[in-house]
Coordinates of C-alpha atoms in Angstrom, one line a residue:
M282 CA 1.8 15.0 -68.1
A283 CA -1.1 16.9 -66.7
S284 CA -1.4 18.8 -70.1
L285 CA -1.4 15.6 -72.0
R286 CA -4.5 14.2 -70.4
S287 CA -6.6 15.2 -73.4
A288 CA -3.9 14.2 -76.0
N289 CA -3.7 11.1 -78.1
P290 CA -3.1 7.9 -76.1
G291 CA -0.2 7.0 -78.4
L292 CA 1.4 10.3 -77.9
R293 CA 1.1 9.9 -74.1
N294 CA 2.6 6.4 -74.3
Y295 CA 5.5 7.8 -76.3
F296 CA 6.2 10.5 -73.8
K297 CA 6.0 8.1 -71.0
A298 CA 8.2 5.4 -72.6
N299 CA 11.0 7.9 -73.5
Y300 CA 10.8 9.8 -70.2
I301 CA 10.2 13.0 -72.1
P302 CA 8.6 14.8 -69.1
Q303 CA 11.5 13.9 -66.8
V304 CA 14.0 15.2 -69.3
C305 CA 12.1 18.4 -69.8
E306 CA 11.7 18.9 -66.1
A307 CA 15.4 18.3 -65.5
L308 CA 16.4 20.8 -68.2
L309 CA 14.0 23.4 -66.9
C310 CA 15.2 23.0 -63.4
G311 CA 18.8 23.3 -64.6
I312 CA 18.0 26.6 -66.3
L313 CA 16.2 27.9 -63.2
V314 CA 19.1 27.0 -61.0
T315 CA 22.1 28.0 -63.1
C316 CA 20.5 30.9 -65.1
P317 CA 23.0 30.6 -68.1
E318 CA 23.6 33.6 -70.4
D319 CA 22.7 31.5 -73.5
P320 CA 19.8 29.2 -72.6
L321 CA 19.6 27.6 -76.0
K322 CA 23.3 26.7 -75.9
Y323 CA 22.9 25.4 -72.4
L324 CA 19.9 23.2 -73.5
E325 CA 22.0 21.7 -76.4
E326 CA 24.9 20.9 -74.2
M327 CA 22.7 19.3 -71.5
I328 CA 20.8 17.2 -74.1
M329 CA 24.2 15.9 -75.4
V330 CA 25.2 15.0 -71.9
I331 CA 22.0 13.1 -71.4
I332 CA 22.5 11.2 -74.7
E333 CA 26.1 10.4 -73.9
N334 CA 25.4 9.0 -70.5
A335 CA 22.3 7.2 -71.7
P336 CA 20.5 6.7 -68.4
C337 CA 18.4 3.7 -67.8
P338 CA 14.7 4.2 -68.6
H339 CA 13.6 3.4 -65.1
L340 CA 15.6 6.3 -63.5
A341 CA 13.7 9.1 -62.0
T342 CA 14.1 12.8 -62.6
S343 CA 16.7 13.0 -59.8
K344 CA 19.1 10.9 -61.8
F345 CA 18.9 13.3 -64.7
L346 CA 19.6 16.2 -62.4
Q347 CA 22.7 14.5 -61.1
L348 CA 24.0 14.5 -64.6
L349 CA 23.1 18.1 -65.3
W350 CA 24.1 19.9 -62.0
P351 CA 26.7 18.9 -59.3
H352 CA 24.7 20.3 -56.4
K353 CA 22.4 17.3 -56.4
H354 CA 20.7 17.8 -53.0
L355 CA 19.4 21.3 -53.9
V356 CA 18.2 20.1 -57.3
I357 CA 16.4 17.1 -55.8
T358 CA 14.6 19.5 -53.4
F359 CA 13.4 21.6 -56.3
I360 CA 12.3 18.5 -58.3
Y361 CA 9.9 17.3 -55.6
M362 CA 8.4 20.7 -54.8
T363 CA 5.2 20.2 -56.7
P364 CA 2.1 22.0 -55.5
E365 CA 0.9 18.9 -53.8
L366 CA 4.2 18.3 -52.1
M367 CA 4.5 21.9 -51.1
I368 CA 1.0 21.7 -49.5
K369 CA 2.1 18.5 -47.6
A370 CA 5.4 20.0 -46.6
C371 CA 3.8 23.2 -45.3
T372 CA 1.1 21.2 -43.5
F373 CA 3.7 19.0 -41.8
Y374 CA 5.9 21.9 -40.9
T375 CA 3.1 23.9 -39.4
G376 CA 1.8 20.9 -37.6
R377 CA 5.2 20.3 -36.0
L378 CA 5.3 23.9 -34.9
V379 CA 1.9 23.7 -33.4
K380 CA 2.7 20.5 -31.6
T381 CA 6.0 21.8 -30.3
H382 CA 5.0 25.2 -29.1
F383 CA 1.4 24.8 -28.2
C384 CA 2.0 21.6 -26.2
K385 CA 4.5 23.5 -24.1
I386 CA 2.0 26.2 -23.6
Y387 CA -0.6 23.6 -22.7
Q388 CA 1.7 21.9 -20.2
A389 CA 2.6 25.3 -18.7
Q390 CA -1.1 26.1 -18.4
K391 CA -1.7 22.7 -16.9
D392 CA 1.1 23.2 -14.3
K393 CA -0.2 26.7 -13.5
F394 CA -3.7 25.3 -13.0
H395 CA -2.3 22.5 -10.7
M396 CA -0.4 25.1 -8.7
V397 CA -3.4 27.3 -8.4
S398 CA -5.5 24.3 -7.2
L399 CA -2.8 23.6 -4.5
I400 CA -2.8 27.2 -3.4
L401 CA -6.6 27.1 -3.2
T402 CA -6.6 23.9 -1.2
R403 CA -4.0 25.4 1.2
I404 CA -6.1 28.5 1.6
Q405 CA -9.2 26.4 2.3
Q406 CA -7.2 24.5 5.0
I407 CA -6.0 27.7 6.6
F408 CA -9.5 29.1 6.5
C409 CA -10.9 25.9 8.1
C410 CA -8.2 25.9 10.7
H411 CA -8.8 29.6 11.5
R412 CA -12.6 29.0 11.5
L413 CA -12.2 26.1 14.0
T414 CA -9.9 28.2 16.2
I415 CA -12.5 31.0 16.3
I416 CA -15.2 28.4 17.1
L417 CA -13.2 26.9 19.9
K418 CA -12.3 30.3 21.3
K419 CA -16.0 31.3 21.2
W420 CA -17.0 28.0 22.8
R421 CA -14.4 28.4 25.5
E422 CA -15.5 32.0 26.2
K423 CA -19.1 30.8 26.4
A424 CA -18.2 27.9 28.7
I425 CA -16.3 30.3 31.0
Y426 CA -19.2 32.7 31.0
K427 CA -21.7 29.9 31.8
N428 CA -19.5 28.5 34.5
Q429 CA -19.1 32.0 36.0
K430 CA -22.8 32.6 35.7
K431 CA -23.6 29.3 37.4
E432 CA -21.2 30.1 40.3
D433 CA -22.7 33.5 40.7
E434 CA -26.2 32.0 40.8
M435 CA -25.1 29.5 43.4
L436 CA -23.4 32.2 45.5
L437 CA -26.5 34.4 45.2
K438 CA -28.7 31.5 46.3
H439 CA -26.5 30.8 49.3
E440 CA -26.5 34.5 50.2
L441 CA -30.3 34.6 50.0
E442 CA -30.6 31.5 52.2
L443 CA -28.2 33.0 54.7
Q444 CA -30.1 36.2 54.7
K445 CA -33.4 34.3 55.3
W446 CA -31.8 32.5 58.2
K447 CA -30.5 35.7 59.7
D448 CA -33.9 37.4 59.3
K449 CA -35.6 34.4 60.9
L450 CA -33.1 34.5 63.8
K451 CA -33.7 38.2 64.3
L452 CA -37.4 37.6 64.5
K453 CA -36.9 35.0 67.1
V454 CA -34.6 37.3 69.1
A455 CA -37.1 40.2 68.8
S456 CA -39.9 38.1 70.1
K457 CA -38.0 37.5 73.3
D458 CA -37.1 39.8 76.1
A459 CA -34.3 42.3 75.7
S460 CA -32.5 40.8 78.7
I461 CA -31.1 37.3 78.6
S462 CA -32.5 34.9 81.1
P463 CA -30.0 33.3 83.4
E464 CA -31.4 29.9 82.4
L465 CA -30.1 30.3 78.8
S466 CA -27.0 28.3 77.9
F467 CA -23.8 29.8 76.6
S468 CA -24.4 28.4 73.1
E469 CA -27.8 30.1 73.0
V470 CA -26.3 33.4 74.1
C471 CA -23.8 33.2 71.1
F472 CA -26.7 33.4 68.7
V473 CA -28.2 36.5 70.3
G474 CA -27.4 39.8 68.6
E475 CA -25.4 40.4 65.5
T476 CA -23.7 37.4 63.9
R477 CA -19.9 37.9 63.5
E478 CA -17.7 36.5 60.8
F479 CA -15.6 33.6 62.0
D480 CA -11.8 34.1 61.8
I481 CA -9.7 31.0 62.4
S482 CA -6.7 33.2 63.3
L483 CA -8.4 34.1 66.6
L484 CA -8.1 30.5 67.7
P485 CA -5.3 29.4 70.1
D486 CA -2.0 28.3 68.6
R487 CA -2.6 24.7 69.8
A488 CA -6.0 24.6 68.0
I489 CA -4.4 26.0 64.8
S490 CA -1.7 23.4 65.0
Q491 CA -4.2 20.6 65.2
V492 CA -6.2 21.9 62.2
C493 CA -3.1 22.5 60.0
M494 CA -1.1 19.4 61.1
N495 CA 0.9 17.9 58.1
P496 CA -0.8 19.9 55.4
K497 CA -0.8 18.3 52.0
L498 CA -1.0 20.5 48.9
A499 CA -4.3 18.9 47.6
K500 CA -5.9 19.5 51.0
Q501 CA -4.7 23.1 51.0
L502 CA -6.3 23.7 47.6
K503 CA -9.6 22.4 49.0
I504 CA -9.2 24.5 52.1
E505 CA -8.6 27.6 49.9
K506 CA -11.9 26.9 48.1
I507 CA -13.7 26.8 51.5
S508 CA -12.1 29.8 53.0
R509 CA -9.3 32.1 51.7
A510 CA -8.6 33.3 55.2
W511 CA -7.5 29.8 56.1
W512 CA -5.1 29.7 53.1
R513 CA -3.6 33.1 54.1
M514 CA -3.3 32.1 57.7
P515 CA 0.4 31.7 58.9
V516 CA 1.0 28.1 59.8
V517 CA 3.2 27.2 62.8
P518 CA 6.7 26.3 61.3
A519 CA 6.9 23.3 63.6
T520 CA 3.9 21.6 61.9
W521 CA 5.2 22.1 58.4
E522 CA 6.1 18.8 56.7
A523 CA 8.8 20.5 54.5
E524 CA 7.6 18.7 51.4
I525 CA 5.4 19.8 48.5
D526 CA 4.2 17.3 45.9
F527 CA 2.9 19.2 42.8
S528 CA 2.6 15.9 40.8
T529 CA -0.6 15.0 42.7
V530 CA -2.4 18.2 41.7
K531 CA -0.7 18.9 38.3
N532 CA -4.1 18.9 36.5
M533 CA -5.8 21.3 38.9
I534 CA -3.1 23.8 39.9
T535 CA -2.1 26.8 37.9
D536 CA 1.4 28.3 37.3
K537 CA 0.4 31.4 39.2
H538 CA -0.5 29.2 42.2
V539 CA 2.8 27.3 42.1
V540 CA 4.8 30.5 42.1
S541 CA 2.8 32.0 45.0
T542 CA 3.2 28.7 47.0
L543 CA 6.9 28.5 46.5
Q544 CA 7.3 32.2 47.3
R545 CA 5.3 31.6 50.5
W546 CA 7.1 28.5 51.8
R547 CA 10.5 29.3 50.3
L548 CA 12.4 29.0 53.6
N549 CA 10.6 25.9 54.9
V550 CA 10.4 23.5 51.9
L551 CA 13.1 20.8 51.7
R552 CA 11.6 18.5 49.1
L553 CA 9.8 19.4 45.8
N554 CA 8.2 16.9 43.4
F555 CA 7.2 18.2 39.9
R556 CA 7.0 14.7 38.3
G557 CA 5.1 14.9 35.0
C558 CA 4.1 18.6 35.5
L559 CA 3.9 20.7 32.3
F560 CA 4.4 24.1 33.8
R561 CA 6.0 27.0 32.0
P562 CA 9.8 27.4 32.1
K563 CA 9.3 30.6 34.1
T564 CA 7.4 28.7 36.7
F565 CA 10.3 26.2 37.2
R566 CA 12.6 29.2 37.7
S567 CA 10.7 30.1 40.9
V568 CA 12.2 27.0 42.5
S569 CA 15.3 29.1 43.0
H570 CA 13.6 30.9 45.9
C571 CA 13.8 27.7 48.0
K572 CA 17.2 28.3 49.4
N573 CA 17.1 25.3 51.7
L574 CA 15.9 22.8 49.1
Q575 CA 17.5 19.4 49.4
E576 CA 15.5 17.1 47.1
L577 CA 14.2 18.0 43.6
N578 CA 12.3 15.8 41.2
V579 CA 11.5 17.2 37.8
S580 CA 11.3 13.9 35.9
N581 CA 9.0 13.7 32.8
C582 CA 8.8 17.5 32.7
S583 CA 9.1 18.2 29.0
T584 CA 8.9 21.9 29.4
L585 CA 12.0 22.1 31.7
T586 CA 14.9 23.9 29.9
D587 CA 18.5 24.5 30.5
E588 CA 17.8 28.1 31.3
S589 CA 15.4 27.0 34.1
M590 CA 18.0 24.7 35.5
R591 CA 20.5 27.6 35.5
H592 CA 18.2 29.6 37.8
I593 CA 17.6 26.6 40.0
S594 CA 21.2 25.7 40.3
E595 CA 22.2 29.2 41.2
G596 CA 19.5 29.6 43.9
C597 CA 19.5 26.1 45.4
P598 CA 23.2 25.0 46.1
G599 CA 22.2 22.6 48.8
V600 CA 20.4 20.0 46.6
L601 CA 21.4 16.5 47.5
F602 CA 18.9 14.4 45.4
L603 CA 18.2 15.5 41.8
N604 CA 16.0 13.6 39.4
L605 CA 16.2 14.8 35.7
S606 CA 15.0 11.6 34.1
N607 CA 13.2 11.9 30.8
T608 CA 13.8 15.6 30.3
N609 CA 15.3 17.7 27.5
I610 CA 18.4 18.8 29.3
T611 CA 21.6 19.2 27.3
N612 CA 25.3 19.6 27.9
R613 CA 24.6 23.1 29.3
T614 CA 22.9 21.6 32.3
M615 CA 25.6 19.0 32.7
R616 CA 28.1 21.9 33.0
L617 CA 26.0 23.5 35.8
L618 CA 25.9 20.4 38.0
P619 CA 29.6 20.5 39.3
R620 CA 29.6 24.2 39.5
H621 CA 26.7 24.7 41.8
F622 CA 25.5 21.4 43.3
H623 CA 28.7 20.7 45.3
N624 CA 26.9 18.3 47.7
L625 CA 25.0 16.3 45.1
Q626 CA 24.7 12.7 46.1
N627 CA 21.9 11.2 44.1
L628 CA 21.5 11.9 40.3
S629 CA 19.2 10.4 37.8
L630 CA 19.7 11.1 34.1
A631 CA 17.6 8.2 32.9
Y632 CA 16.2 8.5 29.3
C633 CA 17.9 11.9 28.8
R634 CA 19.3 11.6 25.3
K635 CA 20.3 15.1 24.4
F636 CA 23.5 15.2 26.4
T637 CA 26.7 13.6 25.0
D638 CA 30.0 12.2 26.2
K639 CA 31.3 15.7 26.4
G640 CA 28.6 16.6 28.9
L641 CA 29.8 13.8 31.2
Q642 CA 33.2 15.2 30.9
Y643 CA 31.9 18.5 32.4
L644 CA 31.1 16.7 35.6
N645 CA 34.8 17.1 36.5
L646 CA 34.7 20.9 36.3
G647 CA 35.0 23.1 39.4
N648 CA 34.6 21.2 42.6
G649 CA 33.2 18.3 40.5
C650 CA 30.6 15.7 41.5
H651 CA 33.0 13.8 43.7
K652 CA 30.3 13.3 46.4
L653 CA 27.9 11.5 44.0
I654 CA 26.8 8.1 45.4
Y655 CA 23.9 7.1 43.2
L656 CA 23.8 7.4 39.4
D657 CA 21.0 6.3 37.1
L658 CA 21.9 6.3 33.3
S659 CA 19.0 4.0 32.1
G660 CA 18.1 4.4 28.5
C661 CA 21.0 6.8 27.7
T662 CA 22.1 4.9 24.6
Q663 CA 24.1 7.8 23.3
I664 CA 26.9 7.2 25.9
S665 CA 29.9 5.4 24.5
V666 CA 32.9 3.8 26.2
Q667 CA 34.6 7.2 26.4
G668 CA 31.5 8.6 28.2
F669 CA 31.8 5.9 30.9
R670 CA 35.5 6.8 31.2
N671 CA 34.6 10.4 31.7
I672 CA 32.2 9.3 34.5
A673 CA 35.0 7.4 36.2
N674 CA 37.2 10.4 36.1
S675 CA 34.6 12.7 37.5
C676 CA 32.5 10.6 39.9
S677 CA 34.9 8.1 41.5
G678 CA 32.8 7.8 44.6
I679 CA 29.8 6.1 43.0
M680 CA 28.4 3.2 45.1
H681 CA 25.0 2.5 43.4
L682 CA 24.8 2.2 39.6
T683 CA 21.6 1.7 37.6
I684 CA 21.8 1.3 33.8
N685 CA 18.5 -0.3 32.6
D686 CA 17.2 -0.5 29.0
M687 CA 20.7 -0.1 27.6
P688 CA 21.2 -2.4 24.5
T689 CA 24.5 -0.6 23.7
L690 CA 26.1 -1.4 27.1
T691 CA 29.0 -3.8 26.7
D692 CA 31.7 -5.2 28.9
N693 CA 34.1 -2.5 27.8
C694 CA 31.8 0.2 29.2
V695 CA 31.9 -1.5 32.6
K696 CA 35.6 -2.0 32.4
A697 CA 36.1 1.7 31.6
L698 CA 33.9 2.7 34.6
V699 CA 35.4 0.5 37.3
E700 CA 39.0 1.6 36.5
K701 CA 38.5 4.4 39.0
C702 CA 35.1 3.7 40.6
L703 CA 36.2 1.2 43.1
R704 CA 33.5 1.8 45.7
I705 CA 30.6 0.3 43.7
T706 CA 28.5 -2.0 45.9
S707 CA 25.3 -2.5 43.7
V708 CA 24.7 -2.7 40.0
V709 CA 21.4 -3.0 38.2
F710 CA 21.7 -4.0 34.5
I711 CA 18.1 -4.9 33.4
G712 CA 17.7 -4.9 29.7
A713 CA 21.5 -5.1 28.9
P714 CA 21.7 -8.2 26.6
H715 CA 25.4 -7.7 25.7
I716 CA 26.8 -7.9 29.2
S717 CA 28.7 -11.2 29.8
D718 CA 30.9 -12.8 32.4
G719 CA 33.7 -10.4 31.5
A720 CA 31.8 -7.5 33.2
F721 CA 31.9 -9.4 36.6
I722 CA 35.6 -10.1 36.2
A723 CA 36.1 -6.4 35.8
L724 CA 33.9 -5.7 38.9
S725 CA 36.2 -7.9 41.0
T726 CA 38.0 -4.9 42.3
C727 CA 34.7 -3.6 43.9
N728 CA 32.9 -4.9 46.9
L729 CA 29.6 -5.9 45.3
R730 CA 26.6 -6.6 47.5
K731 CA 23.7 -6.3 45.2
I732 CA 23.3 -7.5 41.6
R733 CA 20.2 -7.2 39.4
F734 CA 20.1 -8.8 35.9
E735 CA 17.2 -9.8 33.6
G736 CA 16.9 -11.4 30.2
N737 CA 20.6 -12.0 29.6
K738 CA 21.6 -15.0 27.6
R739 CA 25.4 -14.5 27.9
I740 CA 25.7 -14.9 31.7
T741 CA 26.9 -18.4 32.5
D742 CA 27.9 -20.5 35.5
T743 CA 31.4 -18.9 35.2
C744 CA 29.9 -15.7 36.5
F745 CA 28.5 -17.3 39.6
K746 CA 31.6 -19.2 40.3
F747 CA 33.6 -15.9 40.2
M748 CA 30.9 -14.3 42.3
G749 CA 31.1 -16.9 45.0
K750 CA 34.8 -16.5 45.3
N751 CA 35.3 -12.7 45.0
F752 CA 32.1 -11.2 46.5
P753 CA 31.8 -12.7 50.1
N754 CA 29.5 -9.8 51.2
M755 CA 26.8 -10.4 48.5
N756 CA 23.4 -10.2 50.0
H757 CA 21.0 -9.6 47.0
I758 CA 21.1 -11.6 43.7
Y759 CA 18.4 -10.9 41.1
M760 CA 19.1 -13.1 38.0
V761 CA 15.7 -13.4 36.2
D762 CA 15.3 -15.1 32.8
C763 CA 19.0 -16.0 32.4
K764 CA 19.0 -19.2 30.3
G765 CA 22.6 -20.0 30.8
I766 CA 22.4 -20.6 34.6
T767 CA 22.5 -24.3 35.6
D768 CA 22.9 -26.3 38.9
G769 CA 26.5 -25.3 38.9
S770 CA 25.6 -21.7 39.6
L771 CA 23.7 -22.6 42.7
R772 CA 26.5 -24.8 43.9
A773 CA 28.9 -21.8 43.6
L774 CA 26.6 -19.5 45.6
S775 CA 26.3 -21.8 48.6
P776 CA 29.3 -20.2 50.5
L777 CA 27.7 -16.7 50.6
K778 CA 26.8 -16.4 54.3
Q779 CA 25.2 -12.9 54.0
L780 CA 22.8 -13.8 51.1
T781 CA 19.3 -12.8 52.0
V782 CA 17.5 -12.4 48.6
L783 CA 17.8 -14.8 45.7
N784 CA 15.6 -14.4 42.6
L785 CA 16.1 -17.0 39.9
A786 CA 12.7 -16.8 38.1
N787 CA 12.6 -18.3 34.6
C788 CA 16.0 -19.9 35.0
V789 CA 14.6 -23.1 33.5
R790 CA 17.8 -25.2 33.6
I791 CA 17.9 -25.3 37.5
G792 CA 17.0 -28.7 39.0
D793 CA 16.7 -30.4 42.4
I794 CA 20.4 -31.2 42.6
G795 CA 21.5 -27.7 42.2
L796 CA 19.1 -26.3 44.8
R797 CA 20.1 -29.1 47.3
N798 CA 23.7 -28.2 46.9
F799 CA 22.9 -24.5 47.5
L800 CA 20.9 -25.3 50.6
D801 CA 23.6 -27.5 52.1
G802 CA 25.8 -24.4 52.3
P803 CA 25.8 -21.6 54.9
A804 CA 23.7 -19.4 52.5
S805 CA 20.5 -21.1 53.4
I806 CA 20.6 -19.9 57.0
N807 CA 20.1 -16.2 56.3
I808 CA 18.0 -16.5 53.1
R809 CA 14.7 -14.5 53.5
E810 CA 13.4 -14.2 50.0
L811 CA 13.5 -17.0 47.4
N812 CA 11.8 -16.8 44.0
L813 CA 11.9 -20.0 41.9
S814 CA 9.0 -19.1 39.5
N815 CA 8.9 -21.2 36.3
C816 CA 11.8 -23.4 37.4
V817 CA 10.0 -26.4 35.9
H818 CA 12.5 -29.1 36.8
L819 CA 12.1 -28.6 40.5
S820 CA 9.9 -31.1 42.5
D821 CA 8.7 -31.8 46.0
A822 CA 12.3 -32.8 47.0
S823 CA 13.3 -29.2 46.8
V824 CA 10.4 -28.1 49.0
V825 CA 11.3 -30.7 51.6
K826 CA 14.9 -29.5 51.6
L827 CA 13.7 -25.9 52.0
S828 CA 11.7 -26.8 55.1
E829 CA 14.8 -28.4 56.6
C830 CA 17.4 -25.7 55.8
C831 CA 15.7 -22.3 55.7
P832 CA 14.6 -21.3 59.2
N833 CA 14.4 -17.6 58.3
L834 CA 12.6 -17.7 55.0
N835 CA 9.8 -15.1 54.8
Y836 CA 8.9 -15.0 51.1
L837 CA 8.7 -18.0 48.8
S838 CA 7.5 -18.1 45.1
L839 CA 6.8 -21.4 43.5
R840 CA 4.7 -20.0 40.6
N841 CA 4.1 -22.6 37.8
F842 CA 5.7 -25.3 40.0
E843 CA 4.5 -28.2 37.8
H844 CA 5.6 -31.1 40.0
L845 CA 4.3 -29.8 43.3
T846 CA 2.1 -32.3 45.0
H847 CA 0.4 -32.6 48.4
L848 CA 3.7 -33.8 49.9
G849 CA 5.4 -30.5 49.0
I850 CA 2.5 -28.5 50.4
E851 CA 2.7 -30.3 53.7
H852 CA 6.4 -29.4 54.0
I853 CA 5.6 -25.7 53.2
V854 CA 3.7 -25.6 56.5
Y855 CA 6.8 -26.7 58.3
I856 CA 8.6 -23.5 57.2
L857 CA 7.3 -21.6 60.3
S858 CA 8.8 -18.2 59.3
L859 CA 6.9 -17.9 56.1
V860 CA 4.8 -14.8 55.7
S861 CA 4.0 -14.8 51.9
V862 CA 3.7 -17.7 49.5
D863 CA 3.0 -17.7 45.7
L864 CA 1.6 -20.9 44.4
S865 CA 0.0 -19.5 41.2
G866 CA -0.3 -21.9 38.3
T867 CA 0.2 -25.1 40.4
A868 CA -2.0 -28.2 40.8
I869 CA -3.0 -27.3 44.4
C870 CA -6.5 -28.4 45.3
N871 CA -8.9 -27.9 48.2
E872 CA -7.1 -30.5 50.3
G873 CA -3.9 -28.5 49.9
L874 CA -5.6 -25.3 51.1
M875 CA -6.8 -27.2 54.2
T876 CA -3.2 -28.2 54.9
L877 CA -2.0 -24.6 54.5
S878 CA -4.7 -23.4 56.9
R879 CA -2.6 -24.9 59.7
H880 CA 0.2 -22.3 59.1
K881 CA -0.4 -19.6 61.7
K882 CA 2.0 -16.8 60.4
L883 CA 1.0 -16.9 56.8
K884 CA -0.4 -13.5 55.7
E885 CA -0.3 -13.6 51.9
L886 CA -1.2 -16.4 49.6
S887 CA -1.4 -16.1 45.8
L888 CA -3.4 -18.8 44.0
S889 CA -4.1 -17.3 40.5
E890 CA -4.7 -19.9 37.7
C891 CA -5.2 -22.7 40.2
Y892 CA -8.2 -24.3 38.5
R893 CA -8.6 -27.2 41.0
I894 CA -9.6 -24.9 43.8
T895 CA -13.4 -24.5 44.5
D896 CA -15.5 -22.4 46.8
A897 CA -15.3 -25.1 49.4
G898 CA -11.5 -24.8 49.6
I899 CA -11.7 -21.0 50.0
E900 CA -14.2 -21.3 52.8
V901 CA -11.9 -23.7 54.7
R902 CA -8.9 -21.4 54.3

């Protein structure tokens, strides 16, 4: 058709109407593909095929090729490969290649650039850190140099002043006669001639004993700064207090000084306190020199290791009191306790969370910890029921048990413990919300005398009824913020003849009736401490009853006693044994203070948040 652009329009229309270009193109493509031996004969045959099939005029060249050659896909491909289509196809193909391969290269380059930027950022951070380290090191060296220079200047200044004083003294001596007049006093004679260095060791033993009586470590450090001769001076053993408290000087004493101190007093020291000290593990090992050590406190020492405890246990077999609370000890240390501390009586493992139930099983090795009387497991939430069973098998002689801040503690734990620990006399379960009345039923086999609970909503009157029947020797009850306690609990406690301390603060369901029933029983005779803070339902009637039934009451807390009036304050004066009263948050006024001023034995009076009191009332008191 391109060659017919300059031809006659009628001829062009004829060619177009009869599809002459398509027929010719199909015939030519057929010859190119099949390559027949006789092209003319092939053309005649194909023309006849086209005439016989008589394709519709609107069919494209592809339809003619389907008639001429069975491999239609390849023929169609050749039909459309005009120069324009070839250019488009090549352009598209090369574009896809560029997009596929060069995009990957670009992404790789981009990732490489990101990685390089990260590396550069890290290098900059390392460089800045190293630079800051160098700056701090230089600053420290300079500060040490300036401090040393300042001390040298002060020492030189003192030496110059001392030399001037000596020269002045020599001039005075030279101006006088060589012989000493009989009229001179002994003190004046001492200044004549050469001045001698004072040595405290030349004093009599009695004077040394008075100077070094009950030496504390902080005082010894100050003495050493004054005179090293005093520090090196041997102290009379009878005056040694046998106790060193490193916790008071943990910010000013060095590891070297600790080691030298323990080496010096290794045979005299009986009690060591390292609470909160961050010394090196090697420093703690020096405790093993103290062969007669009986009490060791290493609580809150995060640098204490199992290896340090191994040295201590091997060198100090006589330890009776051991506090390991809030340290990083593991089962390795638990294995050491029964092997070396045969006489251990007091053990605190509070907030030590790196030992397990298996570590508690180790307490039964060797001679075991059968002499253990006091055990503190506060905050050891990793202990399960099996762990408490292991404690019962190993330490059946426990009498005082403290388990605070233990949300995982349940009645089953207590039951597993008291199966063999029948000598328990006091339990402290502050912060154990899942303990209920069942724990006290399990403790019925023990002779409880002291109970401390706080913030428990599962304790009810049933617990107190059981307590009043099964624990006749109970003398200390601390049940703070227990919402389930009512007047029935106080009625159940009234038969306890030996009860001396009762704390029911924040038990808001207690009323006048319950307190009156309690005071009518024999428990009111020996009660010495009574805390009724925030018991909002109590009134003056309870105070009147207290004045009538509590002849030995020493401490009384009526904090936030909303219904307290002047009548109640007058009856407080009638409790003659009172020493301390807390009336904070009450409606007491100046008149009430005047009434309390008549009490002769009262030593402490708390009146915080009592807004009706003025300066006039304080002056009268």
